[in-house]
Amino acid sequence: MLTCKELTELVTDYAEGNLSFMDRLRFRMHVGMCRNCRRYVRQVKATTAALGMLPPPELSPELEQELLRRFEGWEQTRGP
């Protein structure tokens, strides 16, 4: 079974549907048995829903280009 710390590290992947079947099962088993983690998962879901209702930020073209430049190649440097 997962520890609470492991669950917090996996909550984003769980919410995005990126966990394997076994990890998803372990995640759900832990949440079913741990009141604090159930509360944490509910908070993450509520925060995600609230943030999803915000309008996208308005960026100047210069700022957008600068951000794109800074994140260029970021995926390759993240590692597994």
PDB file of C-alpha atoms in Angstrom, residues 5 7 9 13 15 20 23-24 26-29 31 35 39-42 45 53-55 58 65 72 76-78:
ATOM      1  CA  LYS A   5       3.838  10.898   1.135  1.00  0.00           C
ATOM      2  CA  LEU A   7       0.117   9.463  -2.500  1.00  0.00           C
ATOM      3  CA  GLU A   9       3.507  12.671  -5.103  1.00  0.00           C
ATOM      4  CA  ASP A  13      -0.810  11.819 -12.242  1.00  0.00           C
ATOM      5  CA  ALA A  15      -6.085  13.245 -11.576  1.00  0.00           C
ATOM      6  CA  SER A  20      -0.900   2.362 -14.341  1.00  0.00           C
ATOM      7  CA  ASP A  23      -0.787   2.281  -9.130  1.00  0.00           C
ATOM      8  CA  ARG A  24      -4.364   3.501  -9.557  1.00  0.00           C
ATOM      9  CA  ARG A  26      -3.007   1.213  -4.765  1.00  0.00           C
ATOM     10  CA  PHE A  27      -3.931   4.915  -4.809  1.00  0.00           C
ATOM     11  CA  ARG A  28      -7.654   4.180  -4.423  1.00  0.00           C
ATOM     12  CA  MET A  29      -7.045   1.627  -1.667  1.00  0.00           C
ATOM     13  CA  VAL A  31      -7.608   6.907  -0.156  1.00  0.00           C
ATOM     14  CA  ARG A  35      -9.247  10.057   6.013  1.00  0.00           C
ATOM     15  CA  ARG A  39      -9.457  15.220   2.431  1.00  0.00           C
ATOM     16  CA  TYR A  40      -6.271  16.097   0.536  1.00  0.00           C
ATOM     17  CA  VAL A  41      -7.570  14.613  -2.744  1.00  0.00           C
ATOM     18  CA  ARG A  42     -10.860  16.519  -2.322  1.00  0.00           C
ATOM     19  CA  LYS A  45      -9.937  18.480  -6.947  1.00  0.00           C
ATOM     20  CA  MET A  53     -12.926  28.588 -14.015  1.00  0.00           C
ATOM     21  CA  LEU A  54     -10.465  31.478 -14.146  1.00  0.00           C
ATOM     22  CA  PRO A  55      -9.982  33.231 -17.472  1.00  0.00           C
ATOM     23  CA  GLU A  58      -3.488  38.140 -20.791  1.00  0.00           C
ATOM     24  CA  GLN A  65       7.786  35.007 -26.664  1.00  0.00           C
ATOM     25  CA  GLU A  72      12.311  25.712 -25.107  1.00  0.00           C
ATOM     26  CA  GLN A  76      14.125  17.081 -22.786  1.00  0.00           C
ATOM     27  CA  THR A  77      15.816  18.236 -19.563  1.00  0.00           C
ATOM     28  CA  ARG A  78      13.161  16.917 -17.153  1.00  0.00           C
TER      29      ARG A  78
END
